[in-house]
Amino acid sequence: MTVLEWVYAATFAMLGVGVLFALHRLVRGPSVLDRIVCLNAVSVLVVSAIAVGSALRGGAAYVGLMVTVALLGFVGTLTAARFAERRAHDRG
């Protein structure tokens, strides 16, 4: 195993741990806004994992997938934040 393969393996491991921590906070989050931030963090980590996998394979075939996941994460975060804001405004 070359040094670069070790770096890719370590990067995937760290991204996996980050996703686990974010999912843990998503489940235990004390507020809706914490959960929204965690969903955004998970989408960023997924895009990062796709980018590392694309670099490992040496191609740019997954750029469209990365852009799609990033845009879905962004739009989902905006929608959830807007919903949380309206919900907080309606409560008083």
CSV table of N, CA and C in Angstrom, one decimal:
chain,number,residue,atom,x,y,z
A,1,MET,N,0.8,-1.2,0.0
A,1,MET,CA,0.0,0.0,0.0
A,1,MET,C,0.9,1.2,0.0
A,2,THR,N,0.6,2.1,-1.0
A,2,THR,CA,1.5,3.3,-1.1
A,2,THR,C,1.0,4.4,-0.1
A,3,VAL,N,1.8,5.4,0.1
A,3,VAL,CA,1.5,6.5,1.0
A,3,VAL,C,0.2,7.2,0.6
A,4,LEU,N,0.0,7.4,-0.7
A,4,LEU,CA,-1.2,8.1,-1.2
A,4,LEU,C,-2.5,7.2,-0.8
A,5,GLU,N,-2.4,5.9,-0.9
A,5,GLU,CA,-3.5,5.1,-0.6
A,5,GLU,C,-3.8,5.2,0.9
A,6,TRP,N,-2.8,5.3,1.7
A,6,TRP,CA,-3.0,5.5,3.2
A,6,TRP,C,-3.7,6.8,3.5
A,7,VAL,N,-3.3,7.8,2.7
A,7,VAL,CA,-3.9,9.2,2.9
A,7,VAL,C,-5.4,9.1,2.5
A,8,TYR,N,-5.7,8.4,1.4
A,8,TYR,CA,-7.1,8.3,1.0
A,8,TYR,C,-7.9,7.5,2.1
A,9,ALA,N,-7.3,6.4,2.6
A,9,ALA,CA,-8.0,5.6,3.6
A,9,ALA,C,-8.2,6.5,4.9
A,10,ALA,N,-7.2,7.2,5.3
A,10,ALA,CA,-7.3,8.1,6.5
A,10,ALA,C,-8.4,9.2,6.2
A,11,THR,N,-8.4,9.7,5.0
A,11,THR,CA,-9.4,10.8,4.7
A,11,THR,C,-10.8,10.2,4.8
A,12,PHE,N,-11.0,9.0,4.2
A,12,PHE,CA,-12.3,8.4,4.2
A,12,PHE,C,-12.7,8.1,5.7
A,13,ALA,N,-11.8,7.6,6.5
A,13,ALA,CA,-12.1,7.3,7.9
A,13,ALA,C,-12.5,8.6,8.6
A,14,MET,N,-11.7,9.7,8.4
A,14,MET,CA,-12.1,10.9,9.1
A,14,MET,C,-13.4,11.5,8.7
A,15,LEU,N,-13.7,11.4,7.4
A,15,LEU,CA,-15.0,11.8,6.9
A,15,LEU,C,-16.1,10.9,7.5
A,16,GLY,N,-15.9,9.6,7.6
A,16,GLY,CA,-16.9,8.7,8.2
A,16,GLY,C,-17.1,9.0,9.6
A,17,VAL,N,-16.1,9.3,10.4
A,17,VAL,CA,-16.2,9.7,11.8
A,17,VAL,C,-17.0,11.0,11.9
A,18,GLY,N,-16.7,12.0,11.0
A,18,GLY,CA,-17.4,13.2,11.0
A,18,GLY,C,-18.9,13.0,10.7
A,19,VAL,N,-19.2,12.1,9.8
A,19,VAL,CA,-20.7,11.9,9.5
A,19,VAL,C,-21.3,11.2,10.7
A,20,LEU,N,-20.6,10.3,11.4
A,20,LEU,CA,-21.2,9.7,12.6
A,20,LEU,C,-21.5,10.7,13.6
A,21,PHE,N,-20.5,11.6,13.9
A,21,PHE,CA,-20.7,12.6,14.9
A,21,PHE,C,-21.9,13.5,14.5
A,22,ALA,N,-22.0,13.9,13.3
A,22,ALA,CA,-23.1,14.8,12.8
A,22,ALA,C,-24.4,14.1,12.9
A,23,LEU,N,-24.5,12.8,12.6
A,23,LEU,CA,-25.7,12.0,12.7
A,23,LEU,C,-26.1,11.9,14.2
A,24,HIS,N,-25.1,11.7,15.0
A,24,HIS,CA,-25.4,11.6,16.5
A,24,HIS,C,-26.0,13.0,16.9
A,25,ARG,N,-25.5,14.1,16.5
A,25,ARG,CA,-26.0,15.4,16.9
A,25,ARG,C,-27.4,15.6,16.3
A,26,LEU,N,-27.6,15.0,15.1
A,26,LEU,CA,-28.9,15.1,14.4
A,26,LEU,C,-30.0,14.4,15.2
A,27,VAL,N,-29.7,13.3,15.8
A,27,VAL,CA,-30.6,12.5,16.5
A,27,VAL,C,-30.9,13.2,17.9
A,28,ARG,N,-29.8,13.6,18.6
A,28,ARG,CA,-29.9,14.1,19.9
A,28,ARG,C,-30.0,15.6,20.0
A,29,GLY,N,-30.0,16.3,18.9
A,29,GLY,CA,-30.0,17.8,18.9
A,29,GLY,C,-31.1,18.4,19.7
A,30,PRO,N,-30.7,19.3,20.5
A,30,PRO,CA,-31.7,19.9,21.4
A,30,PRO,C,-32.7,20.8,20.7
A,31,SER,N,-32.4,21.3,19.5
A,31,SER,CA,-33.3,22.2,18.8
A,31,SER,C,-33.3,21.9,17.4
A,32,VAL,N,-34.3,22.4,16.7
A,32,VAL,CA,-34.5,22.2,15.3
A,32,VAL,C,-33.3,22.9,14.5
A,33,LEU,N,-32.8,24.0,15.0
A,33,LEU,CA,-31.7,24.6,14.3
A,33,LEU,C,-30.4,23.8,14.3
A,34,ASP,N,-30.2,23.1,15.4
A,34,ASP,CA,-29.1,22.2,15.5
A,34,ASP,C,-29.2,21.1,14.5
A,35,ARG,N,-30.4,20.6,14.3
A,35,ARG,CA,-30.6,19.5,13.3
A,35,ARG,C,-30.4,20.0,11.9
A,36,ILE,N,-30.8,21.3,11.7
A,36,ILE,CA,-30.6,21.8,10.3
A,36,ILE,C,-29.1,22.0,10.0
A,37,VAL,N,-28.4,22.5,11.0
A,37,VAL,CA,-26.9,22.6,10.8
A,37,VAL,C,-26.3,21.2,10.6
A,38,CYS,N,-26.7,20.2,11.3
A,38,CYS,CA,-26.2,18.9,11.1
A,38,CYS,C,-26.5,18.3,9.7
A,39,LEU,N,-27.7,18.6,9.2
A,39,LEU,CA,-28.0,18.1,7.9
A,39,LEU,C,-27.1,18.8,6.9
A,40,ASN,N,-26.8,20.0,7.0
A,40,ASN,CA,-25.9,20.8,6.2
A,40,ASN,C,-24.5,20.2,6.3
A,41,ALA,N,-24.1,19.9,7.5
A,41,ALA,CA,-22.7,19.3,7.7
A,41,ALA,C,-22.6,17.9,7.0
A,42,VAL,N,-23.7,17.1,7.1
A,42,VAL,CA,-23.7,15.8,6.5
A,42,VAL,C,-23.6,16.0,5.0
A,43,SER,N,-24.3,16.9,4.4
A,43,SER,CA,-24.3,17.1,2.9
A,43,SER,C,-22.9,17.5,2.5
A,44,VAL,N,-22.2,18.4,3.3
A,44,VAL,CA,-20.9,18.8,2.9
A,44,VAL,C,-19.9,17.6,3.0
A,45,LEU,N,-20.1,16.8,4.1
A,45,LEU,CA,-19.2,15.7,4.2
A,45,LEU,C,-19.4,14.6,3.1
A,46,VAL,N,-20.6,14.5,2.7
A,46,VAL,CA,-20.9,13.6,1.5
A,46,VAL,C,-20.3,14.1,0.2
A,47,VAL,N,-20.4,15.4,0.0
A,47,VAL,CA,-19.8,16.0,-1.2
A,47,VAL,C,-18.2,15.8,-1.1
A,48,SER,N,-17.7,16.0,0.1
A,48,SER,CA,-16.2,15.8,0.3
A,48,SER,C,-15.8,14.4,0.0
A,49,ALA,N,-16.6,13.4,0.5
A,49,ALA,CA,-16.3,12.0,0.2
A,49,ALA,C,-16.4,11.7,-1.2
A,50,ILE,N,-17.3,12.2,-1.9
A,50,ILE,CA,-17.4,12.0,-3.4
A,50,ILE,C,-16.2,12.6,-4.1
A,51,ALA,N,-15.8,13.8,-3.6
A,51,ALA,CA,-14.6,14.4,-4.2
A,51,ALA,C,-13.3,13.6,-4.0
A,52,VAL,N,-13.2,13.0,-2.8
A,52,VAL,CA,-12.0,12.2,-2.5
A,52,VAL,C,-12.1,10.9,-3.3
A,53,GLY,N,-13.3,10.3,-3.4
A,53,GLY,CA,-13.4,9.1,-4.3
A,53,GLY,C,-13.1,9.4,-5.7
A,54,SER,N,-13.5,10.6,-6.2
A,54,SER,CA,-13.2,10.9,-7.6
A,54,SER,C,-11.7,11.1,-7.8
A,55,ALA,N,-11.0,11.8,-6.8
A,55,ALA,CA,-9.6,11.9,-6.9
A,55,ALA,C,-8.9,10.6,-6.8
A,56,LEU,N,-9.4,9.7,-6.0
A,56,LEU,CA,-8.8,8.3,-5.9
A,56,LEU,C,-8.9,7.6,-7.2
A,57,ARG,N,-10.0,7.7,-7.9
A,57,ARG,CA,-10.1,7.1,-9.2
A,57,ARG,C,-9.5,7.8,-10.4
A,58,GLY,N,-9.1,9.1,-10.1
A,58,GLY,CA,-8.4,9.9,-11.1
A,58,GLY,C,-9.2,10.4,-12.2
A,59,GLY,N,-10.5,10.6,-12.0
A,59,GLY,CA,-11.4,11.1,-13.0
A,59,GLY,C,-12.3,12.2,-12.5
A,60,ALA,N,-12.9,12.9,-13.4
A,60,ALA,CA,-13.8,13.9,-13.1
A,60,ALA,C,-15.3,13.6,-13.4
A,61,ALA,N,-15.6,12.3,-13.4
A,61,ALA,CA,-16.9,11.8,-13.8
A,61,ALA,C,-18.0,12.2,-12.7
A,62,TYR,N,-17.6,12.4,-11.5
A,62,TYR,CA,-18.5,12.6,-10.4
A,62,TYR,C,-18.8,14.1,-10.1
A,63,VAL,N,-18.3,15.0,-10.9
A,63,VAL,CA,-18.5,16.4,-10.7
A,63,VAL,C,-20.0,16.8,-10.7
A,64,GLY,N,-20.7,16.3,-11.6
A,64,GLY,CA,-22.1,16.5,-11.7
A,64,GLY,C,-22.9,16.1,-10.5
A,65,LEU,N,-22.5,14.9,-10.0
A,65,LEU,CA,-23.1,14.4,-8.8
A,65,LEU,C,-22.7,15.2,-7.6
A,66,MET,N,-21.5,15.7,-7.5
A,66,MET,CA,-21.1,16.6,-6.4
A,66,MET,C,-21.9,17.9,-6.4
A,67,VAL,N,-22.1,18.5,-7.6
A,67,VAL,CA,-22.8,19.7,-7.7
A,67,VAL,C,-24.3,19.5,-7.3
A,68,THR,N,-24.8,18.4,-7.7
A,68,THR,CA,-26.2,18.1,-7.4
A,68,THR,C,-26.4,17.9,-5.9
A,69,VAL,N,-25.6,17.1,-5.3
A,69,VAL,CA,-25.7,16.9,-3.8
A,69,VAL,C,-25.5,18.2,-3.1
A,70,ALA,N,-24.5,19.0,-3.5
A,70,ALA,CA,-24.3,20.3,-2.8
A,70,ALA,C,-25.5,21.2,-3.0
A,71,LEU,N,-26.1,21.3,-4.2
A,71,LEU,CA,-27.2,22.2,-4.4
A,71,LEU,C,-28.4,21.7,-3.6
A,72,LEU,N,-28.6,20.4,-3.5
A,72,LEU,CA,-29.8,19.8,-2.8
A,72,LEU,C,-29.6,20.1,-1.3
A,73,GLY,N,-28.3,20.0,-0.8
A,73,GLY,CA,-28.1,20.3,0.6
A,73,GLY,C,-28.3,21.7,0.9
A,74,PHE,N,-27.9,22.6,0.0
A,74,PHE,CA,-28.0,24.1,0.2
A,74,PHE,C,-29.5,24.4,0.2
A,75,VAL,N,-30.3,24.0,-0.8
A,75,VAL,CA,-31.7,24.3,-0.9
A,75,VAL,C,-32.4,23.7,0.3
A,76,GLY,N,-32.1,22.5,0.7
A,76,GLY,CA,-32.7,21.9,1.9
A,76,GLY,C,-32.5,22.6,3.1
A,77,THR,N,-31.2,23.1,3.3
A,77,THR,CA,-30.9,23.9,4.5
A,77,THR,C,-31.7,25.2,4.5
A,78,LEU,N,-31.7,25.9,3.3
A,78,LEU,CA,-32.5,27.1,3.3
A,78,LEU,C,-34.0,26.9,3.6
A,79,THR,N,-34.5,25.9,3.0
A,79,THR,CA,-35.9,25.6,3.2
A,79,THR,C,-36.2,25.3,4.7
A,80,ALA,N,-35.4,24.5,5.3
A,80,ALA,CA,-35.6,24.1,6.7
A,80,ALA,C,-35.4,25.3,7.6
A,81,ALA,N,-34.4,26.2,7.3
A,81,ALA,CA,-34.2,27.4,8.1
A,81,ALA,C,-35.4,28.3,8.0
A,82,ARG,N,-35.9,28.5,6.8
A,82,ARG,CA,-37.1,29.3,6.6
A,82,ARG,C,-38.3,28.8,7.3
A,83,PHE,N,-38.5,27.5,7.3
A,83,PHE,CA,-39.6,26.9,8.0
A,83,PHE,C,-39.4,27.1,9.5
A,84,ALA,N,-38.2,26.9,10.1
A,84,ALA,CA,-37.9,27.1,11.5
A,84,ALA,C,-38.1,28.6,11.9
A,85,GLU,N,-37.7,29.5,11.0
A,85,GLU,CA,-37.9,30.9,11.3
A,85,GLU,C,-39.4,31.3,11.4
A,86,ARG,N,-40.2,30.8,10.4
A,86,ARG,CA,-41.6,31.0,10.4
A,86,ARG,C,-42.3,30.4,11.7
A,87,ARG,N,-41.8,29.2,12.0
A,87,ARG,CA,-42.4,28.5,13.2
A,87,ARG,C,-42.1,29.3,14.4
A,88,ALA,N,-40.9,29.8,14.6
A,88,ALA,CA,-40.5,30.6,15.7
A,88,ALA,C,-41.3,31.9,15.8
A,89,HIS,N,-41.5,32.5,14.6
A,89,HIS,CA,-42.2,33.8,14.5
A,89,HIS,C,-43.7,33.6,14.9
A,90,ASP,N,-44.3,32.4,14.5
A,90,ASP,CA,-45.7,32.2,14.8
A,90,ASP,C,-45.9,31.9,16.3
A,91,ARG,N,-44.9,31.4,16.9
A,91,ARG,CA,-45.0,31.1,18.4
A,91,ARG,C,-45.0,32.4,19.2
A,92,GLY,N,-44.4,33.4,18.6
A,92,GLY,CA,-44.3,34.7,19.4
A,92,GLY,C,-43.0,35.1,19.7
